[in-house]
PDB file of C-alpha atoms in Angstrom:
ATOM      1  CA  THR A   1     226.357 135.145  59.417  1.00 55.00           C
ATOM      2  CA  ARG A   2     229.073 134.734  56.791  1.00 56.00           C
ATOM      3  CA  CYS A   3     230.931 137.789  58.118  1.00 55.00           C
ATOM      4  CA  PHE A   4     230.720 136.478  61.688  1.00 56.00           C
ATOM      5  CA  LYS A   5     232.153 133.111  60.641  1.00 61.00           C
ATOM      6  CA  ILE A   6     235.060 134.824  58.890  1.00 60.00           C
ATOM      7  CA  LEU A   7     235.682 136.958  61.975  1.00 55.00           C
ATOM      8  CA  VAL A   8     235.742 133.874  64.250  1.00 63.00           C
ATOM      9  CA  LEU A   9     238.108 132.109  61.851  1.00 63.00           C
ATOM     10  CA  ILE A  10     240.510 135.059  61.809  1.00 59.00           C
ATOM     11  CA  MET A  11     240.473 135.404  65.607  1.00 59.00           C
ATOM     12  CA  ALA A  12     241.039 131.675  66.049  1.00 60.00           C
ATOM     13  CA  THR A  13     244.024 131.929  63.727  1.00 62.00           C
ATOM     14  CA  VAL A  14     245.543 135.147  65.097  1.00 52.00           C
ATOM     15  CA  LEU A  15     244.971 135.036  68.889  1.00 57.00           C
ATOM     16  CA  PRO A  16     246.949 131.863  69.759  1.00 58.00           C
ATOM     17  CA  PRO A  17     250.197 132.995  68.056  1.00 57.00           C
ATOM     18  CA  LEU A  18     249.745 136.488  69.515  1.00 53.00           C
ATOM     19  CA  PHE A  19     249.283 135.068  73.016  1.00 56.00           C
ATOM     20  CA  PHE A  20     252.270 132.711  72.867  1.00 57.00           C
ATOM     21  CA  ASP A  21     254.538 135.243  71.200  1.00 57.00           C
ATOM     22  CA  GLN A  22     254.670 137.395  74.393  1.00 55.00           C
ATOM     23  CA  GLY A  23     256.534 140.190  72.602  1.00 54.00           C
ATOM     24  CA  THR A  24     259.545 138.079  71.657  1.00 60.00           C
ATOM     25  CA  ASN A  25     259.138 139.052  68.018  1.00 58.00           C
ATOM     26  CA  PRO A  26     257.854 142.668  67.723  1.00 59.00           C
ATOM     27  CA  ASP A  27     257.290 142.495  63.953  1.00 59.00           C
ATOM     28  CA  THR A  28     255.118 139.413  64.294  1.00 59.00           C
ATOM     29  CA  SER A  29     253.129 140.969  67.146  1.00 60.00           C
ATOM     30  CA  VAL A  30     252.474 144.142  65.143  1.00 58.00           C
ATOM     31  CA  TYR A  31     251.454 142.130  62.082  1.00 56.00           C
ATOM     32  CA  LEU A  32     249.057 139.882  64.015  1.00 56.00           C
ATOM     33  CA  THR A  33     247.588 142.828  65.943  1.00 63.00           C
ATOM     34  CA  SER A  34     246.957 144.678  62.660  1.00 63.00           C
ATOM     35  CA  ILE A  35     245.103 141.669  61.263  1.00 58.00           C
ATOM     36  CA  LEU A  36     242.994 141.457  64.417  1.00 59.00           C
ATOM     37  CA  VAL A  37     242.082 145.146  64.262  1.00 61.00           C
ATOM     38  CA  PHE A  38     241.148 144.953  60.590  1.00 60.00           C
ATOM     39  CA  SER A  39     239.046 141.845  61.225  1.00 58.00           C
ATOM     40  CA  LEU A  40     237.064 143.728  63.894  1.00 59.00           C
ATOM     41  CA  ALA A  41     236.299 146.399  61.301  1.00 61.00           C
ATOM     42  CA  MET A  42     234.844 143.865  58.870  1.00 60.00           C
ATOM     43  CA  PRO A  43     231.291 143.573  60.302  1.00 58.00           C
ATOM     44  CA  PRO A  44     230.469 147.295  60.112  1.00 57.00           C
ATOM     45  CA  CYS A  45     231.993 147.440  56.607  1.00 56.00           C
ATOM     46  CA  TRP A  46     229.933 144.447  55.508  1.00 53.00           C
ATOM     47  CA  PHE A  47     226.630 145.638  56.952  1.00 55.00           C
ATOM     48  CA  LEU A  48     226.986 149.354  56.244  1.00 56.00           C
ATOM     49  CA  VAL A  49     229.165 149.793  53.153  1.00 53.00           C
ATOM     50  CA  TYR A  50     228.465 146.670  51.083  1.00 53.00           C
ATOM     51  CA  PRO A  51     224.649 147.190  50.826  1.00 58.00           C
ATOM     52  CA  LYS A  52     225.176 150.772  49.640  1.00 58.00           C
ATOM     53  CA  ILE A  53     227.692 149.691  46.994  1.00 53.00           C
ATOM     54  CA  TRP A  54     225.391 146.858  45.847  1.00 51.00           C
ATOM     55  CA  VAL A  55     222.403 149.192  45.556  1.00 52.00           C
ATOM     56  CA  ALA A  56     224.502 151.707  43.608  1.00 52.00           C
ATOM     57  CA  PHE A  57     225.697 149.084  41.104  1.00 50.00           C
ATOM     58  CA  THR A  58     222.263 147.469  40.632  1.00 52.00           C
ATOM     59  CA  THR A  59     220.630 150.880  40.187  1.00 52.00           C
ATOM     60  CA  LEU A  60     223.215 151.810  37.546  1.00 48.00           C
ATOM     61  CA  ASP A  61     222.660 148.487  35.767  1.00 50.00           C
ATOM     62  CA  GLU A  62     218.877 148.983  35.856  1.00 52.00           C
ATOM     63  CA  LYS A  63     219.253 152.498  34.405  1.00 49.00           C
ATOM     64  CA  ARG A  64     221.455 151.199  31.575  1.00 51.00           C
ATOM     65  CA  ARG A  65     219.022 148.389  30.806  1.00 53.00           C
ATOM     66  CA  SER A  66     216.060 150.775  30.943  1.00 51.00           C
ATOM     67  CA  THR A  67     217.843 153.233  28.649  1.00 51.00           C
ATOM     68  CA  SER A  68     218.626 150.470  26.135  1.00 52.00           C
ATOM     69  CA  GLN A  69     215.040 149.214  26.195  1.00 53.00           C
ATOM     70  CA  SER A  70     213.665 152.746  25.799  1.00 56.00           C
ATOM     71  CA  ALA A  71     215.951 153.378  22.822  1.00 54.00           C
ATOM     72  CA  LEU A  72     214.857 150.121  21.214  1.00 53.00           C
ATOM     73  CA  ARG A  73     211.159 150.878  21.729  1.00 54.00           C
ATOM     74  CA  LYS A  74     211.579 154.280  20.064  1.00 54.00           C
ATOM     75  CA  MET A  75     213.409 152.730  17.113  1.00 51.00           C
ATOM     76  CA  LEU A  76     210.769 150.021  16.697  1.00 52.00           C
ATOM     77  CA  ASN A  77     207.879 152.493  16.923  1.00 53.00           C
ATOM     78  CA  ARG A  78     209.537 154.815  14.417  1.00 49.00           C
ATOM     79  CA  ARG A  79     210.041 151.950  11.959  1.00 48.00           C
ATOM     80  CA  ARG A  80     206.476 150.716  12.449  1.00 46.00           C
ATOM     81  CA  ARG A  81     204.967 154.043  11.338  1.00 42.00           C
ATOM     82  CA  SER A  82     205.903 153.274   7.728  1.00 44.00           C
ATOM     83  CA  THR A  83     202.897 152.348   5.583  1.00 37.00           C
ATOM     84  CA  ASN A  84     204.797 151.597   2.376  1.00 44.00           C
ATOM     85  CA  PHE A  85     207.709 149.376   1.493  1.00 48.00           C
ATOM     86  CA  LEU A  86     210.770 150.440   3.431  1.00 47.00           C
ATOM     87  CA  PRO A  87     213.060 152.804   1.521  1.00 44.00           C
ATOM     88  CA  MET A  88     216.694 151.780   1.338  1.00 43.00           C
ATOM     89  CA  HIS A  89     217.906 154.477   3.754  1.00 44.00           C
ATOM     90  CA  ASN A  90     215.892 152.814   6.556  1.00 62.00           C
ATOM     91  CA  ARG A  91     217.593 149.436   6.176  1.00 67.00           C
ATOM     92  CA  GLU A  92     220.460 150.376   8.472  1.00 70.00           C
ATOM     93  CA  ASP A  93     218.045 151.443  11.228  1.00 75.00           C
ATOM     94  CA  ASN A  94     216.209 148.138  10.930  1.00 79.00           C
ATOM     95  CA  GLY A  95     219.496 146.305  11.365  1.00 82.00           C
ATOM     96  CA  LYS A  96     220.307 148.346  14.470  1.00 84.00           C
ATOM     97  CA  SER A  97     216.880 147.506  15.901  1.00 83.00           C
ATOM     98  CA  ALA A  98     217.445 143.793  15.284  1.00 86.00           C
ATOM     99  CA  LYS A  99     220.902 143.795  16.889  1.00 87.00           C
ATOM    100  CA  LEU A 100     219.644 145.716  19.923  1.00 87.00           C
ATOM    101  CA  ALA A 101     216.665 143.365  20.265  1.00 86.00           C
ATOM    102  CA  LEU A 102     218.992 140.344  20.184  1.00 88.00           C
ATOM    103  CA  THR A 103     221.215 141.898  22.861  1.00 88.00           C
ATOM    104  CA  ILE A 104     218.375 142.850  25.221  1.00 87.00           C
ATOM    105  CA  GLY A 105     216.562 139.591  24.473  1.00 86.00           C
ATOM    106  CA  LYS A 106     219.684 137.701  25.533  1.00 87.00           C
ATOM    107  CA  MET A 107     219.676 139.644  28.806  1.00 87.00           C
ATOM    108  CA  TYR A 108     216.047 138.669  29.405  1.00 84.00           C
ATOM    109  CA  GLU A 109     216.947 135.084  28.529  1.00 83.00           C
ATOM    110  CA  GLU A 110     219.748 135.010  31.094  1.00 83.00           C
ATOM    111  CA  MET A 111     217.349 136.388  33.704  1.00 83.00           C
ATOM    112  CA  GLY A 112     214.850 133.627  32.935  1.00 81.00           C
ATOM    113  CA  MET A 113     212.286 136.068  31.482  1.00 84.00           C
ATOM    114  CA  ALA A 114     211.539 133.981  28.409  1.00 84.00           C
ATOM    115  CA  GLN A 115     208.244 135.574  27.389  1.00 86.00           C
ATOM    116  CA  LYS A 116     209.669 139.097  27.481  1.00 87.00           C
ATOM    117  CA  SER A 117     212.510 137.925  25.272  1.00 88.00           C
ATOM    118  CA  ILE A 118     210.097 136.330  22.774  1.00 89.00           C
ATOM    119  CA  ASP A 119     207.837 139.418  22.721  1.00 90.00           C
ATOM    120  CA  LEU A 120     210.859 141.615  22.016  1.00 90.00           C
ATOM    121  CA  PHE A 121     211.958 139.428  19.095  1.00 91.00           C
ATOM    122  CA  ASP A 122     208.421 139.600  17.651  1.00 91.00           C
ATOM    123  CA  GLU A 123     208.443 143.404  17.902  1.00 89.00           C
ATOM    124  CA  ALA A 124     211.782 143.577  16.128  1.00 89.00           C
ATOM    125  CA  LEU A 125     210.552 141.274  13.358  1.00 90.00           C
ATOM    126  CA  ALA A 126     207.492 143.480  12.874  1.00 88.00           C
ATOM    127  CA  VAL A 127     209.559 146.369  11.460  1.00 87.00           C
ATOM    128  CA  TRP A 128     209.846 144.406   8.195  1.00 88.00           C
ATOM    129  CA  GLU A 129     206.043 144.080   7.894  1.00 86.00           C
ATOM    130  CA  CYS A 130     205.911 146.828   5.302  1.00 82.00           C
ATOM    131  CA  ASP A 131     203.425 145.609   2.664  1.00 83.00           C
ATOM    132  CA  PRO A 132     200.343 147.899   2.780  1.00 84.00           C
ATOM    133  CA  GLY A 133     198.075 145.041   1.639  1.00 84.00           C
ATOM    134  CA  ARG A 134     199.529 142.369   3.943  1.00 85.00           C
ATOM    135  CA  LYS A 135     196.340 141.977   5.959  1.00 85.00           C
ATOM    136  CA  HIS A 136     194.603 140.132   3.116  1.00 87.00           C
ATOM    137  CA  LYS A 137     197.601 138.220   1.757  1.00 89.00           C
ATOM    138  CA  GLU A 138     199.016 134.783   2.469  1.00 91.00           C
ATOM    139  CA  LYS A 139     201.991 134.801   4.840  1.00 90.00           C
ATOM    140  CA  ILE A 140     205.226 132.820   4.652  1.00 90.00           C
ATOM    141  CA  GLY A 141     206.818 132.683   8.073  1.00 89.00           C
ATOM    142  CA  GLY A 142     204.844 135.798   9.020  1.00 89.00           C
ATOM    143  CA  PHE A 143     205.714 137.836   5.898  1.00 92.00           C
ATOM    144  CA  THR A 144     204.070 138.321   2.513  1.00 91.00           C
ATOM    145  CA  LEU A 145     205.877 137.194  -0.623  1.00 92.00           C
ATOM    146  CA  GLU A 146     206.293 140.844  -1.648  1.00 91.00           C
ATOM    147  CA  GLU A 147     208.002 141.626   1.647  1.00 91.00           C
ATOM    148  CA  ILE A 148     210.302 138.618   1.310  1.00 92.00           C
ATOM    149  CA  ASN A 149     211.195 139.596  -2.250  1.00 92.00           C
ATOM    150  CA  SER A 150     212.190 143.062  -0.990  1.00 89.00           C
ATOM    151  CA  PHE A 151     214.638 141.741   1.645  1.00 91.00           C
ATOM    152  CA  THR A 152     218.301 142.538   1.175  1.00 90.00           C
ATOM    153  CA  VAL A 153     221.010 140.114   2.281  1.00 91.00           C
ATOM    154  CA  GLN A 154     221.363 142.076   5.523  1.00 91.00           C
ATOM    155  CA  ASP A 155     217.578 142.026   6.107  1.00 91.00           C
ATOM    156  CA  LEU A 156     217.513 138.280   5.590  1.00 92.00           C
ATOM    157  CA  GLU A 157     220.385 137.716   8.017  1.00 92.00           C
ATOM    158  CA  HIS A 158     218.735 139.814  10.741  1.00 92.00           C
ATOM    159  CA  ILE A 159     215.334 138.148  10.320  1.00 92.00           C
ATOM    160  CA  VAL A 160     216.778 134.638  10.354  1.00 92.00           C
ATOM    161  CA  ASN A 161     218.867 135.446  13.437  1.00 92.00           C
ATOM    162  CA  LEU A 162     215.800 136.794  15.278  1.00 93.00           C
ATOM    163  CA  LEU A 163     213.754 133.698  14.429  1.00 93.00           C
ATOM    164  CA  ILE A 164     216.603 131.387  15.472  1.00 90.00           C
ATOM    165  CA  ALA A 165     216.901 133.228  18.797  1.00 91.00           C
ATOM    166  CA  LYS A 166     213.132 133.051  19.297  1.00 91.00           C
ATOM    167  CA  GLY A 167     213.174 129.309  18.656  1.00 88.00           C
ATOM    168  CA  ARG A 168     216.077 128.807  21.039  1.00 87.00           C
ATOM    169  CA  VAL A 169     214.282 130.630  23.864  1.00 86.00           C
ATOM    170  CA  ASN A 170     211.089 128.657  23.277  1.00 83.00           C
ATOM    171  CA  GLY A 171     212.933 125.359  23.195  1.00 78.00           C
ATOM    172  CA  THR A 172     215.140 126.082  26.215  1.00 77.00           C
ATOM    173  CA  PHE A 173     212.875 127.827  28.693  1.00 67.00           C
ATOM    174  CA  GLN A 174     209.593 126.131  27.839  1.00 59.00           C
ATOM    175  CA  VAL A 175     211.057 122.663  27.368  1.00 54.00           C
ATOM    176  CA  SER A 176     208.643 121.149  29.901  1.00 56.00           C
ATOM    177  CA  GLN A 177     205.666 122.338  27.851  1.00 61.00           C
ATOM    178  CA  SER A 178     204.780 120.607  24.604  1.00 61.00           C
ATOM    179  CA  SER A 179     203.853 123.992  23.140  1.00 70.00           C
ATOM    180  CA  GLY A 180     207.360 125.312  23.864  1.00 68.00           C
ATOM    181  CA  GLN A 181     209.134 122.800  21.629  1.00 76.00           C
ATOM    182  CA  LYS A 182     206.436 123.074  18.957  1.00 81.00           C
ATOM    183  CA  ASN A 183     206.828 126.866  18.957  1.00 84.00           C
ATOM    184  CA  ALA A 184     210.603 126.460  18.742  1.00 85.00           C
ATOM    185  CA  ALA A 185     210.216 124.118  15.780  1.00 85.00           C
ATOM    186  CA  GLN A 186     207.801 126.564  14.124  1.00 88.00           C
ATOM    187  CA  SER A 187     210.223 129.496  14.516  1.00 89.00           C
ATOM    188  CA  TRP A 188     213.002 127.484  12.885  1.00 89.00           C
ATOM    189  CA  LEU A 189     210.690 126.282  10.129  1.00 90.00           C
ATOM    190  CA  ASP A 190     209.723 129.916   9.497  1.00 92.00           C
ATOM    191  CA  ALA A 191     213.402 130.894   9.311  1.00 92.00           C
ATOM    192  CA  LEU A 192     214.115 128.112   6.819  1.00 91.00           C
ATOM    193  CA  GLU A 193     211.047 128.854   4.679  1.00 92.00           C
ATOM    194  CA  ILE A 194     211.791 132.584   4.496  1.00 93.00           C
ATOM    195  CA  TYR A 195     215.394 131.802   3.596  1.00 92.00           C
ATOM    196  CA  GLU A 196     214.257 129.406   0.840  1.00 91.00           C
ATOM    197  CA  LYS A 197     211.856 131.962  -0.668  1.00 92.00           C
ATOM    198  CA  ALA A 198     214.069 135.066  -0.446  1.00 92.00           C
ATOM    199  CA  PRO A 199     215.910 135.941  -3.685  1.00 93.00           C
ATOM    200  CA  ALA A 200     218.604 137.610  -1.547  1.00 92.00           C
ATOM    201  CA  ARG A 201     219.881 134.231  -0.331  1.00 90.00           C
ATOM    202  CA  ALA A 202     221.677 133.744  -3.659  1.00 89.00           C
ATOM    203  CA  ASN A 203     224.027 136.575  -2.646  1.00 90.00           C
ATOM    204  CA  MET A 204     224.693 135.401   0.896  1.00 87.00           C
ATOM    205  CA  LYS A 205     228.362 134.632   1.501  1.00 86.00           C
ATOM    206  CA  ASP A 206     227.994 133.135   4.986  1.00 87.00           C
ATOM    207  CA  ARG A 207     225.198 130.590   5.374  1.00 87.00           C
ATOM    208  CA  SER A 208     226.543 129.029   8.565  1.00 87.00           C
ATOM    209  CA  MET A 209     224.051 130.800  10.862  1.00 85.00           C
ATOM    210  CA  LEU A 210     221.326 128.563   9.406  1.00 87.00           C
ATOM    211  CA  PHE A 211     223.099 125.213   9.890  1.00 88.00           C
ATOM    212  CA  PRO A 212     222.095 124.711  13.559  1.00 83.00           C
ATOM    213  CA  VAL A 213     218.484 125.111  12.398  1.00 86.00           C
ATOM    214  CA  PHE A 214     218.797 122.039  10.179  1.00 89.00           C
ATOM    215  CA  SER A 215     220.313 120.061  13.034  1.00 84.00           C
ATOM    216  CA  GLY A 216     217.661 121.270  15.485  1.00 84.00           C
ATOM    217  CA  LEU A 217     214.807 120.407  13.125  1.00 87.00           C
ATOM    218  CA  PHE A 218     216.120 116.842  12.823  1.00 86.00           C
ATOM    219  CA  VAL A 219     215.941 116.563  16.619  1.00 82.00           C
ATOM    220  CA  PHE A 220     212.353 117.821  16.599  1.00 82.00           C
ATOM    221  CA  LEU A 221     211.457 115.382  13.830  1.00 85.00           C
ATOM    222  CA  LYS A 222     212.782 112.453  15.841  1.00 80.00           C
ATOM    223  CA  GLY A 223     210.927 113.723  18.906  1.00 76.00           C
ATOM    224  CA  GLY A 224     207.649 113.868  16.994  1.00 76.00           C
ATOM    225  CA  LYS A 225     207.290 117.652  17.303  1.00 76.00           C
ATOM    226  CA  ILE A 226     207.015 117.994  13.513  1.00 81.00           C
ATOM    227  CA  GLN A 227     204.507 115.831  11.682  1.00 82.00           C
ATOM    228  CA  GLN A 228     205.314 114.376   8.262  1.00 84.00           C
ATOM    229  CA  ASP A 229     204.045 111.687   5.896  1.00 85.00           C
ATOM    230  CA  ALA A 230     204.922 107.971   6.075  1.00 84.00           C
ATOM    231  CA  LYS A 231     207.663 108.361   3.454  1.00 86.00           C
ATOM    232  CA  CYS A 232     209.381 111.038   5.568  1.00 88.00           C
ATOM    233  CA  THR A 233     209.380 113.364   2.551  1.00 90.00           C
ATOM    234  CA  PHE A 234     210.009 116.464   4.645  1.00 90.00           C
ATOM    235  CA  GLU A 235     212.966 114.885   6.442  1.00 90.00           C
ATOM    236  CA  GLN A 236     214.550 113.688   3.189  1.00 91.00           C
ATOM    237  CA  ASN A 237     214.180 117.124   1.605  1.00 92.00           C
ATOM    238  CA  LEU A 238     215.582 118.753   4.738  1.00 91.00           C
ATOM    239  CA  ALA A 239     218.673 116.513   4.641  1.00 92.00           C
ATOM    240  CA  ARG A 240     219.231 117.245   0.932  1.00 93.00           C
ATOM    241  CA  LYS A 241     218.924 120.995   1.552  1.00 91.00           C
ATOM    242  CA  PHE A 242     221.376 120.740   4.445  1.00 92.00           C
ATOM    243  CA  VAL A 243     223.910 119.034   2.169  1.00 93.00           C
ATOM    244  CA  ARG A 244     223.336 121.610  -0.579  1.00 92.00           C
ATOM    245  CA  GLU A 245     223.809 124.633   1.691  1.00 90.00           C
ATOM    246  CA  THR A 246     226.870 123.272   3.493  1.00 91.00           C
ATOM    247  CA  LYS A 247     228.487 122.323   0.192  1.00 91.00           C
ATOM    248  CA  LEU A 248     227.965 125.895  -1.046  1.00 89.00           C
ATOM    249  CA  GLN A 249     229.522 127.185   2.185  1.00 88.00           C
ATOM    250  CA  GLY A 250     232.587 125.026   1.569  1.00 87.00           C
ATOM    251  CA  ASP A 251     233.265 124.199   5.221  1.00 89.00           C
ATOM    252  CA  PRO A 252     233.980 120.459   5.681  1.00 90.00           C
ATOM    253  CA  VAL A 253     232.901 120.594   9.348  1.00 90.00           C
ATOM    254  CA  HIS A 254     229.306 121.406   8.388  1.00 91.00           C
ATOM    255  CA  TYR A 255     229.371 119.504   5.096  1.00 92.00           C
ATOM    256  CA  THR A 256     230.359 116.212   6.750  1.00 92.00           C
ATOM    257  CA  ARG A 257     227.668 116.677   9.394  1.00 91.00           C
ATOM    258  CA  ALA A 258     225.074 117.153   6.652  1.00 92.00           C
ATOM    259  CA  LEU A 259     226.305 114.091   4.711  1.00 93.00           C
ATOM    260  CA  ALA A 260     226.106 111.972   7.868  1.00 92.00           C
ATOM    261  CA  MET A 261     222.496 113.074   8.435  1.00 91.00           C
ATOM    262  CA  LEU A 262     221.513 112.350   4.844  1.00 93.00           C
ATOM    263  CA  CYS A 263     223.180 108.935   5.081  1.00 93.00           C
ATOM    264  CA  GLU A 264     221.311 108.127   8.310  1.00 91.00           C
ATOM    265  CA  VAL A 265     217.929 109.178   6.897  1.00 92.00           C
ATOM    266  CA  LYS A 266     218.307 107.142   3.698  1.00 92.00           C
ATOM    267  CA  ALA A 267     219.524 104.045   5.569  1.00 93.00           C
ATOM    268  CA  ARG A 268     216.623 104.254   8.025  1.00 91.00           C
ATOM    269  CA  LEU A 269     214.173 104.376   5.111  1.00 91.00           C
ATOM    270  CA  GLY A 270     215.753 101.323   3.468  1.00 92.00           C
ATOM    271  CA  LYS A 271     217.402 103.241   0.621  1.00 93.00           C
ATOM    272  CA  TYR A 272     220.702 101.468   1.167  1.00 93.00           C
ATOM    273  CA  LYS A 273     222.287 102.133  -2.231  1.00 93.00           C
ATOM    274  CA  TYR A 274     221.793 105.893  -1.856  1.00 93.00           C
ATOM    275  CA  ALA A 275     223.007 105.702   1.764  1.00 93.00           C
ATOM    276  CA  LEU A 276     226.178 103.821   0.761  1.00 94.00           C
ATOM    277  CA  GLU A 277     226.933 106.292  -2.030  1.00 93.00           C
ATOM    278  CA  THR A 278     226.536 109.167   0.427  1.00 93.00           C
ATOM    279  CA  PHE A 279     228.747 107.327   2.910  1.00 93.00           C
ATOM    280  CA  GLU A 280     231.514 106.992   0.300  1.00 93.00           C
ATOM    281  CA  THR A 281     231.398 110.776  -0.249  1.00 93.00           C
ATOM    282  CA  LEU A 282     231.539 111.248   3.506  1.00 93.00           C
ATOM    283  CA  LYS A 283     234.629 108.980   3.761  1.00 91.00           C
ATOM    284  CA  GLU A 284     236.422 111.073   1.156  1.00 92.00           C
ATOM    285  CA  VAL A 285     235.801 114.337   2.991  1.00 91.00           C
ATOM    286  CA  TYR A 286     235.811 113.431   6.695  1.00 91.00           C
ATOM    287  CA  ASP A 287     239.051 113.423   8.681  1.00 88.00           C
ATOM    288  CA  PRO A 288     238.428 112.580  12.381  1.00 87.00           C
ATOM    289  CA  GLU A 289     241.568 114.323  13.613  1.00 87.00           C
ATOM    290  CA  GLU A 290     240.819 117.468  11.650  1.00 89.00           C
ATOM    291  CA  HIS A 291     237.019 117.711  11.814  1.00 88.00           C
ATOM    292  CA  SER A 292     235.738 115.886  14.913  1.00 87.00           C
ATOM    293  CA  GLU A 293     236.389 118.677  17.403  1.00 89.00           C
ATOM    294  CA  GLY A 294     234.819 121.313  15.146  1.00 88.00           C
ATOM    295  CA  ILE A 295     231.698 119.207  14.624  1.00 86.00           C
ATOM    296  CA  SER A 296     231.353 118.604  18.374  1.00 86.00           C
ATOM    297  CA  ASN A 297     231.725 122.331  19.092  1.00 84.00           C
ATOM    298  CA  ALA A 298     229.135 123.281  16.481  1.00 81.00           C
ATOM    299  CA  TYR A 299     226.549 120.539  17.074  1.00 80.00           C
ATOM    300  CA  GLY A 300     227.297 119.065  20.506  1.00 75.00           C
ATOM    301  CA  THR A 301     228.212 115.612  19.175  1.00 76.00           C
ATOM    302  CA  ASP A 302     230.133 114.044  16.309  1.00 73.00           C
TER     303      ASP A 302
END
């Protein structure tokens, strides 16, 4: 139908000038006749050639995706065969598995296949389940304390990134379900708790990957997806941790955002003196012309 409409449009454009020209301008006649001939060749090209090209490209894309998924499955299965704590020479392979899982998971996400994406992230996270006695031990965000203590800086970054991605998929694609946002909140809480417990965090140079988690958890708190006591103890602690981490990072864009959140929480709870003191610190650091755009890009609003 689209091809036919284009053909009619071309003929309606070309035929009148060709008819009225009557050979007075040979160059124009040749040009218009060429266009007409090419336009008549469009339908067979569209119906015969285009489908074959489309099938060829989609088949190639499917093969590439299948190859990537197969490679990831082999890597994950190989890592999962370990029954003891992971030796250091396997750390690089675990990182490759995590990066590949994030890439393929993003593809699933873009295709609207949320559950496949979440399942893939869970499989990638499982390669760090290396404590032989984990079955009978208490878990923190899905890992035993011994496993968390064994994480390197790189391990911690990969695990946090996988949990953040899992939370994002839950929150975005299952937003209409109450369980979707609760699962998203839980993934981000797991990421934050693992980060808090891991000794490796002391050596992390870039903490910025975790900052959207703080911001997202505040949204879930306001939406009632995370339960807390009447004094909002969890929310106050979360705001203080956000300020602490952003101050260590040394980026005023994130630091001012954290100060603003802490100020808002304290004012809402009636702790006006603390809120005003925080606000004074915020005034000293915040420059609208310099920081506003960065804050909006990172958090959606300023």
